[in-house]
Short mmCIF file of C-alpha atoms in Angstrom, two decimals:
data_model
loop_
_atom_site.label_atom_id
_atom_site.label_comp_id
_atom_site.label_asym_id
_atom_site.label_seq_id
_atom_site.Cartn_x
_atom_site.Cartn_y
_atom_site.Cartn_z
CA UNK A 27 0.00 0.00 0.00
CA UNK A 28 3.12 2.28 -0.58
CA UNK A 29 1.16 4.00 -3.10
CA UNK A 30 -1.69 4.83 -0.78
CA UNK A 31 0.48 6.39 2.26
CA UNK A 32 -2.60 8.08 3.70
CA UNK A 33 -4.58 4.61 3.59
CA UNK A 34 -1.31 3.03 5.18
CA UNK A 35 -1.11 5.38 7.99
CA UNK A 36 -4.52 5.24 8.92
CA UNK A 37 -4.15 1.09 8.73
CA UNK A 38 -0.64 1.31 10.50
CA UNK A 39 -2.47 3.28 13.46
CA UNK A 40 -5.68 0.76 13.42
CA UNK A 41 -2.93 -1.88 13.90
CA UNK A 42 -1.06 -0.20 16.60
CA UNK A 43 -4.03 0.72 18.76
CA UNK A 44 -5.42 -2.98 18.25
CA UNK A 45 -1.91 -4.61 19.28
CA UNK A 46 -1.46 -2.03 22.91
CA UNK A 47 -5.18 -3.73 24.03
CA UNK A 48 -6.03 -6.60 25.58
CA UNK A 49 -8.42 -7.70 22.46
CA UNK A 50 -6.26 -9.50 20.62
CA UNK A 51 -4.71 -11.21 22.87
CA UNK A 52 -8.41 -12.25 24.30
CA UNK A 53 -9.68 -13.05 21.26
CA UNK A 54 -6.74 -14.07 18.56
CA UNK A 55 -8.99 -15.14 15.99
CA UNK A 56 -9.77 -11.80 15.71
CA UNK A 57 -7.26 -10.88 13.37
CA UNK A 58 -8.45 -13.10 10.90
CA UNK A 59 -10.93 -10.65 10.54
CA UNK A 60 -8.13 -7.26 10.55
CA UNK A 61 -7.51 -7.62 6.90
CA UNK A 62 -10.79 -8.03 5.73
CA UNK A 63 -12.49 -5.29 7.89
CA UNK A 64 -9.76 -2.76 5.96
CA UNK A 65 -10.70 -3.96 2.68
CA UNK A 66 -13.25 -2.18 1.33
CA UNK A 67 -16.46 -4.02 0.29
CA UNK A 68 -17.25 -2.10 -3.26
CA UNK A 69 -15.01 1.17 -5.14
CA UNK A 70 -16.99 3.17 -7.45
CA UNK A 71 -14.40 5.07 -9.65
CA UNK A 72 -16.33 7.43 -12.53
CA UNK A 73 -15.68 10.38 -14.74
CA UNK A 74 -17.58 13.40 -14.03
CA UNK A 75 -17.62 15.87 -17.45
CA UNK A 76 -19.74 19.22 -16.91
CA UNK A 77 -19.58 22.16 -18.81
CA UNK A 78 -17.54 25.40 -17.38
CA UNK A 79 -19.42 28.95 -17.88
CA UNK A 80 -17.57 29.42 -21.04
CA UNK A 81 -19.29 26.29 -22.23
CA UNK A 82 -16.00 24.20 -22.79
CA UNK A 83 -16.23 20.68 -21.36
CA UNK A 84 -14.45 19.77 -18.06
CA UNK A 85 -13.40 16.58 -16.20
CA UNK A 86 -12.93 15.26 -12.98
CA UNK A 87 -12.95 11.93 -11.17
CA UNK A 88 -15.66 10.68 -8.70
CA UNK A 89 -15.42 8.12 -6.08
CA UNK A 90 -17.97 6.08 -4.00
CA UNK A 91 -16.37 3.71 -1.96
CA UNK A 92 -18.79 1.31 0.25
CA UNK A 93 -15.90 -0.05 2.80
CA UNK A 94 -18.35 -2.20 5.47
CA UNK A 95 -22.17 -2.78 5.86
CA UNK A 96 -21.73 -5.83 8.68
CA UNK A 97 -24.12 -3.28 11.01
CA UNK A 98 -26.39 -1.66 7.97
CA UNK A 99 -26.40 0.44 5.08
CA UNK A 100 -23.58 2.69 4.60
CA UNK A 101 -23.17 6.08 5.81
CA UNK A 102 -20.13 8.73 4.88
CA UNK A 103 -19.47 12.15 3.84
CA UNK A 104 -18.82 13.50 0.37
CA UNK A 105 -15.71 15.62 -0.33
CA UNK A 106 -14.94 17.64 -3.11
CA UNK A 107 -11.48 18.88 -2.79
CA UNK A 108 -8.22 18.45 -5.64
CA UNK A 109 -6.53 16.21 -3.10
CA UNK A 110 -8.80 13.61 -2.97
CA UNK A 111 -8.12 10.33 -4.69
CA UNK A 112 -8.28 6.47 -3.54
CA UNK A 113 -5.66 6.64 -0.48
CA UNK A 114 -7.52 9.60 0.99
CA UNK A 115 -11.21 8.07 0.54
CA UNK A 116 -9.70 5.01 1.64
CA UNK A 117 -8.61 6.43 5.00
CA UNK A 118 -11.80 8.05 5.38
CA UNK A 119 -14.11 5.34 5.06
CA UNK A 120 -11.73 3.00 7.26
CA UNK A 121 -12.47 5.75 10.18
CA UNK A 122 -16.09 6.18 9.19
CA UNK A 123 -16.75 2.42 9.88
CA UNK A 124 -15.85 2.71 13.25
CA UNK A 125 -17.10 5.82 13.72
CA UNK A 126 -20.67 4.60 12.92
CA UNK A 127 -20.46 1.38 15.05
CA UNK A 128 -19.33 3.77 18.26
CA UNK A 129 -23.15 5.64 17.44
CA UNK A 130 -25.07 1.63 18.42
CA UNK A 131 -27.26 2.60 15.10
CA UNK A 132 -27.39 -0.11 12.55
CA UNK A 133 -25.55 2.10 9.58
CA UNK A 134 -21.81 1.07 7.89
CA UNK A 135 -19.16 3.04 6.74
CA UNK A 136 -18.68 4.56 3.15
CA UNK A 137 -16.85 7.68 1.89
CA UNK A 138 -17.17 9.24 -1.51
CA UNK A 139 -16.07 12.65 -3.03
CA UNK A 140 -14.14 14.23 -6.29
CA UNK A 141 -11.00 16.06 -7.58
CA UNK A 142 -13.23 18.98 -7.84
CA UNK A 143 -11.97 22.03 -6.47
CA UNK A 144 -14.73 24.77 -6.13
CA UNK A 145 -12.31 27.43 -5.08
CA UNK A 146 -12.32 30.03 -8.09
CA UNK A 147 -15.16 28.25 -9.18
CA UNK A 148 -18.94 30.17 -9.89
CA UNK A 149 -22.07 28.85 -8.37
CA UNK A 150 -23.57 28.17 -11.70
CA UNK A 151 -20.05 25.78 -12.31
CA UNK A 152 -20.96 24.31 -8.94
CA UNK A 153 -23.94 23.69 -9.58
CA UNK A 154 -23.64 21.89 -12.56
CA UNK A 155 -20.78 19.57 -11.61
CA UNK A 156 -22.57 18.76 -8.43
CA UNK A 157 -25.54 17.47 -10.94
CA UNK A 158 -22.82 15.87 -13.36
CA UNK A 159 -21.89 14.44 -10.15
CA UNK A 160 -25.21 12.83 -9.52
CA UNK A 161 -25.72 11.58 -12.45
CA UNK A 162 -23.28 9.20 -11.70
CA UNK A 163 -23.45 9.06 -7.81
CA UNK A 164 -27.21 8.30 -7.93
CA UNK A 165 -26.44 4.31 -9.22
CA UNK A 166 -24.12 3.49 -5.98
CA UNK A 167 -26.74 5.05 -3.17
CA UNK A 168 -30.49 4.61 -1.84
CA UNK A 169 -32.04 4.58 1.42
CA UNK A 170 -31.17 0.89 1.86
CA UNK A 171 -28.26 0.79 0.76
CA UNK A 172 -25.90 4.12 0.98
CA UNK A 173 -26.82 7.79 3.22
CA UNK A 174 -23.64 10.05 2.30
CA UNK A 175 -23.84 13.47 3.79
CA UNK A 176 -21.12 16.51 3.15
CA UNK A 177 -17.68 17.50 3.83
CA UNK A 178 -14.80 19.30 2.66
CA UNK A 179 -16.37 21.09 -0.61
CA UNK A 180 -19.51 19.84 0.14
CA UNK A 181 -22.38 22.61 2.94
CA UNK A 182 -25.80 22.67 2.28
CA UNK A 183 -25.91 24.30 -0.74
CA UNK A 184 -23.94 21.54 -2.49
CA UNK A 185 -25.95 19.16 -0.65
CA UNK A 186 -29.30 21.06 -2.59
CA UNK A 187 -27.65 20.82 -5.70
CA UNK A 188 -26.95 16.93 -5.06
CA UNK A 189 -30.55 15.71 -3.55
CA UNK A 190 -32.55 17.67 -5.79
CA UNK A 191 -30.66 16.53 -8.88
CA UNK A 192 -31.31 12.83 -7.37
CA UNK A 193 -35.11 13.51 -7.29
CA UNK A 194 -34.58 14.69 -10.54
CA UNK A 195 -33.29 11.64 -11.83
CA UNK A 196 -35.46 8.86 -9.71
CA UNK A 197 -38.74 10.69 -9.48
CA UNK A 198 -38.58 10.09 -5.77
CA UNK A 199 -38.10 12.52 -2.58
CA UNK A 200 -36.32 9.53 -0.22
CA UNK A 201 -34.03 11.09 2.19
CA UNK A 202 -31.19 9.72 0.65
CA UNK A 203 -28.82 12.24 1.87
CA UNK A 204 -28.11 14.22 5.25
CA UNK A 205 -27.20 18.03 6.00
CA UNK A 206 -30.20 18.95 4.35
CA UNK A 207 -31.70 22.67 5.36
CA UNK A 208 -34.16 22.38 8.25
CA UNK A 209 -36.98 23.49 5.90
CA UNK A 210 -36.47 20.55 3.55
CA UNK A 211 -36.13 17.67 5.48
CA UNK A 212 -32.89 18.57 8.01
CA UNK A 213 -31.92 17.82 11.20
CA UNK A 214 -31.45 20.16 14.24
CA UNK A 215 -28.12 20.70 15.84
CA UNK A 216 -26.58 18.78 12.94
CA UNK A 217 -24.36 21.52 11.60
CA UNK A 218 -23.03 22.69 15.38
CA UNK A 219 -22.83 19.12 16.24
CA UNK A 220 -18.81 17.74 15.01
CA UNK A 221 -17.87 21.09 16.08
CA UNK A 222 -19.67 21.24 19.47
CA UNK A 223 -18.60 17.81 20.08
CA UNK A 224 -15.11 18.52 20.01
CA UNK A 225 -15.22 21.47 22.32
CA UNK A 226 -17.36 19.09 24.78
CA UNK A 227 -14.60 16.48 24.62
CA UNK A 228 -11.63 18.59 25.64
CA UNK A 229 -13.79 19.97 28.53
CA UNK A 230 -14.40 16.18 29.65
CA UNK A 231 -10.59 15.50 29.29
CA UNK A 232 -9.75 18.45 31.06
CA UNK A 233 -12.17 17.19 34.00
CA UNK A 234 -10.91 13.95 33.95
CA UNK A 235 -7.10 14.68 34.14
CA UNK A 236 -8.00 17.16 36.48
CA UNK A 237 -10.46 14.84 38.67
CA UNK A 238 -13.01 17.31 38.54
CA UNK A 239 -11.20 20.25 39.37
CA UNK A 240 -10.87 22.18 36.47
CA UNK A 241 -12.51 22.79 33.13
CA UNK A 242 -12.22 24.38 29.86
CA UNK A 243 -12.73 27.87 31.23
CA UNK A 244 -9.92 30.32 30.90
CA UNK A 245 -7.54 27.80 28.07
CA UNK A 246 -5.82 29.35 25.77
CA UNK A 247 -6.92 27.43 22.99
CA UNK A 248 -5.53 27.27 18.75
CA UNK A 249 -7.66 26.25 16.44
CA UNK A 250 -7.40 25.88 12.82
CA UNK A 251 -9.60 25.74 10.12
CA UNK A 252 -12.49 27.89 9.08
CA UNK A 253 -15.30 25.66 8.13
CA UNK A 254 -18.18 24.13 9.68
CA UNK A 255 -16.49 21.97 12.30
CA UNK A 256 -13.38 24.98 13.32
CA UNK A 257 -15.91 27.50 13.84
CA UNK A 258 -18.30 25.82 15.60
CA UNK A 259 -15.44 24.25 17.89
CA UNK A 260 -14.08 27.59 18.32
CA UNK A 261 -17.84 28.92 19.28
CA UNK A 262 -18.62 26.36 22.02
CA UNK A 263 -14.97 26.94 23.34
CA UNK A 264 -15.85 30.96 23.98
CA UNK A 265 -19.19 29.82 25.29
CA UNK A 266 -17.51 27.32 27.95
CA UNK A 267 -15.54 30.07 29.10
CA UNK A 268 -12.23 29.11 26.97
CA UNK A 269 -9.93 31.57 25.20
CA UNK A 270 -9.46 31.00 21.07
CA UNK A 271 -6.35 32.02 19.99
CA UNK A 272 -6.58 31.18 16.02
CA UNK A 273 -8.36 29.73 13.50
CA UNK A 274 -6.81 29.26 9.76
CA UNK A 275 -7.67 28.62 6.06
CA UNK A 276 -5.89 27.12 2.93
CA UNK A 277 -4.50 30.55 2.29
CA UNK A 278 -3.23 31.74 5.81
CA UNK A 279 -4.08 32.40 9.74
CA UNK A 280 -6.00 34.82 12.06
CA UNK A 281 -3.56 34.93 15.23
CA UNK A 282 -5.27 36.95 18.50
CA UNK A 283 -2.81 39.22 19.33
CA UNK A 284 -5.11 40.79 23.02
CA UNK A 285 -5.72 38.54 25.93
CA UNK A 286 -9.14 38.05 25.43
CA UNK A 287 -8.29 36.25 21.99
CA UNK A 288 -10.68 35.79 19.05
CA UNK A 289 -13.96 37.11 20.79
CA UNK A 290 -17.34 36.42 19.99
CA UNK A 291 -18.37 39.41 18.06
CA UNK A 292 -14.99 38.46 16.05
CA UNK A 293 -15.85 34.72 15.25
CA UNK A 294 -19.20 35.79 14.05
CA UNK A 295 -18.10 37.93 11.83
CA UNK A 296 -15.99 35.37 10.15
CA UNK A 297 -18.76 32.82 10.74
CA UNK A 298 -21.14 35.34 8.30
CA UNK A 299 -18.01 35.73 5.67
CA UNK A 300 -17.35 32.00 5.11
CA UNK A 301 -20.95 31.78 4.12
CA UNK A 302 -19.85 33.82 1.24
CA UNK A 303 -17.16 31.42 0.42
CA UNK A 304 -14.65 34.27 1.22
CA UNK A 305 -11.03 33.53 2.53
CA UNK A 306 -9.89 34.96 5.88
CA UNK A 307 -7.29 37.25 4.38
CA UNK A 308 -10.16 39.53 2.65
CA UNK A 309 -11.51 39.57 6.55
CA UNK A 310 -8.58 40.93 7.44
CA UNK A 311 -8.74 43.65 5.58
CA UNK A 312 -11.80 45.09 6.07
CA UNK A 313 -10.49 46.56 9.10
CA UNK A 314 -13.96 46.43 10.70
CA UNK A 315 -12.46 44.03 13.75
CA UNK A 316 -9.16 44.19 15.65
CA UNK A 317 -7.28 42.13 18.08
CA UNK A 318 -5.41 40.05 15.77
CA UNK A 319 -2.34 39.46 13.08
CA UNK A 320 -3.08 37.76 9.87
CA UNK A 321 -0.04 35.36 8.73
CA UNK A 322 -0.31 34.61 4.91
CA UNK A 323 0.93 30.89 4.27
CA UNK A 324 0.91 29.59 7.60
CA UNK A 325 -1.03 27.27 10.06
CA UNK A 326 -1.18 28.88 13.32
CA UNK A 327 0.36 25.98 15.47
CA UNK A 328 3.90 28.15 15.64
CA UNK A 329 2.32 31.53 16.09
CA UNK A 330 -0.29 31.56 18.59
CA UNK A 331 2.15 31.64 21.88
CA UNK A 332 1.40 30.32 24.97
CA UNK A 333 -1.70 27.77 24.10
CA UNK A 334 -3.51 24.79 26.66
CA UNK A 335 -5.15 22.82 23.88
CA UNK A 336 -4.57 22.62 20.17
CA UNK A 337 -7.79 21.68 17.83
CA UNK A 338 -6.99 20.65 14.29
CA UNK A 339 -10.14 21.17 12.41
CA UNK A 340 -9.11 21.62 9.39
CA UNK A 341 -7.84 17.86 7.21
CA UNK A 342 -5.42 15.20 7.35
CA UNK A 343 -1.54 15.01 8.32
CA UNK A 344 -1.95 19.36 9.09
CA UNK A 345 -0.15 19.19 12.59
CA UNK A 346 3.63 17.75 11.82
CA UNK A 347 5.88 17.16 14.40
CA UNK A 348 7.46 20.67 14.39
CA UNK A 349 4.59 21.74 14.83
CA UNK A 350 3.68 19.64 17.81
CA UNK A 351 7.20 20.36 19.45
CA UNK A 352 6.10 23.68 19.34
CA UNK A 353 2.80 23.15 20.54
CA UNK A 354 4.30 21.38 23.79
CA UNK A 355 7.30 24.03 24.26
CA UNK A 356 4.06 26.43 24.25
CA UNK A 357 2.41 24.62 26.87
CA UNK A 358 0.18 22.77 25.01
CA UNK A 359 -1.70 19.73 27.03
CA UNK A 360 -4.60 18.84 25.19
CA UNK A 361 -4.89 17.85 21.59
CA UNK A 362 -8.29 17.19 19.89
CA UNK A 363 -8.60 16.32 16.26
CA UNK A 364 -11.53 18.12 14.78
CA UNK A 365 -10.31 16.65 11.64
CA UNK A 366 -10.08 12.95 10.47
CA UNK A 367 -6.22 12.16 10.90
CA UNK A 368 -5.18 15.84 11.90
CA UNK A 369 -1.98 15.16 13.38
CA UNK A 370 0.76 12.97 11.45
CA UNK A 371 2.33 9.90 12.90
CA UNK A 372 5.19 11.35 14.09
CA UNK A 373 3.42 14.03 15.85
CA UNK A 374 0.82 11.78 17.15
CA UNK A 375 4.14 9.71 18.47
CA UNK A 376 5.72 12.87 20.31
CA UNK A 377 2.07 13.99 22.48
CA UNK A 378 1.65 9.67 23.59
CA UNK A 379 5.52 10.26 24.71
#
């Protein structure tokens, strides 16, 4: 699996936690079963052509890759981002499997996505490759059989495009995907929820390492990312009392420079502009908020100073171990991964030492 390294690291890590426990030595025949578990069950690999606004025909790949349905039908995110390819859907759907099983509900793992980048891309161009997309995606998904929802690339909006293209095309209104809008079929709390979670999580490790004696309230804490799951991380970490030093896009980071850190005012501001699809820097110079240094090209994990807890929210491998010798010469104690595989090996290596 050389060629895959992101599959093999996530695998690598599976086999490392497995071998520390007590399970396989309790149950050997057990890893019979290893290989096949990381084996997906089904890839889908298509070609997705749609037509750019100049009316010139462009192409991407598209992926659906149904990796276990032992507990039910299978349930993962879509991504549309120019990284992704087989080793990163791989990884995904690996960590999706047992993500389901830890919810009890009967659903599997899948992930799916494209080499799609919408950045620089108009909503019109969006909207027809997310159809394009569908037209496709629509034979490898159904109510028993696959549920994907978004991710990277993929809010709301993209997830209109997708489920009313499916309609569309099978004359039928199943809820066959999730992150729908709460007027057409959505769920409450599901867009705070990965975010929230992860804010509720460090509290309960702060608690528990502190046997009850401390709490989230007054950490200094970095963040990065600026999408659904950073910013709604970073919001539940103001409202439990915690300080946010950063958060961070593709193109650079928003550093707190006052002791207060990003305040709330602040992160709502830049909650409203990434609903326009705008990138931090533009924030930045609008001038309208203060309190903070914008670092072109960076992640924040080297510039936010003294720090308590570090939340990568943002995609794979994007703490390194620089970066997390930094973190712990800063102070750091806590590290949460907002984002499926956010820290590399060798950083993951360092914080367990």
């Amino acid at each position: 699996m050389s060629y895959e390294p992101e599959f093999q690291q996530a695998y690598d890590d599976l086999v490392s936690s497995l071998e520390a426990s007590s399970l396989l030595t309790e149950h050997p025949e057990y890893r019979r079963a290893l290989p096949i578990v990381c084996e997906p069950e089904t890839i889908a690999q298509f070609r997705v052509v749609w037509d750019d606004d100049q009316g010139k025909p462009q192409l991407n790949r598209g992926y659906r890759i149904h990796y276990n349905t032992a507990l039910g039908p299978c349930k993962g995110g879509i991504r549309f981002h120019k990284s992704v390819n087989l080793s990163v859907l791989k990884f995904l759907g690996l960590a999706q499997v047992f993500k389901n099983a830890l919810t009890g509900l009967s659903i599997g793992g899948a992930k799916g996505g494209s080499d799609f980048d919408p950045k620089g891309r108009t909503d019109n161009e969006i909207r027809r490759f997310c159809q394009a997309f569908m037209n496709q995606l629509h034979h490898h998904v159904g109510i028993n059989i696959d549920i994907p929802g978004g991710d990277i690339g993929v809010s709301e909006r993209e997830i209109g495009w997708l489920f009313g293209h499916f309609k569309t095309i099978n004359r039928s209104s199943e809820a066959v995907i999730t992150g729908k809008g709460l007027t057409w079929g959505g769920s409450y709390g599901r867009k705070e929820a990965a975010g929230f979670g992860v804010a509720y999580y460090v509290e309960e490790m702060i608690r528990y390492r502190s046997k009850g004696t401390d709490s989230l309230k007054g950490k200094a804490v970095a963040v990065s990312g600026a999408g659904n799951v950073a910013l709604h991380a970073a919001l539940k970490t103001i409202q439990l009392g915690g300080i946010v030093k950063s958060v961070s896009d593709s193109l650079g980071s928003l550093v707190a420079t006052s002791a207060r850190g990003i305040d709330l005012d602040t992160l709502q501001a830049i909650m409203v502009l990434k609903t326009r699809r705008a990138q931090l820097a533009t924030f930045a110079k609008q001038g309208e908020h203060t309190g903070f240094n914008y670092i072109a090209g960076v992640r924040p994990w080297e510039f936010v100073g003294q720090v308590d807890v570090a939340m990568p929210c943002a995609t794979q491998n994007e703490l390194s171990l620089q970066e997390a010798k930094s973190l712990i010469a800063a102070g750091c104690h806590y590290v949460a991964e907002g984002s499926n595989m956010g820290c590399t090996a060798e950083a993951c290596a360092l914080f367990e030492s």
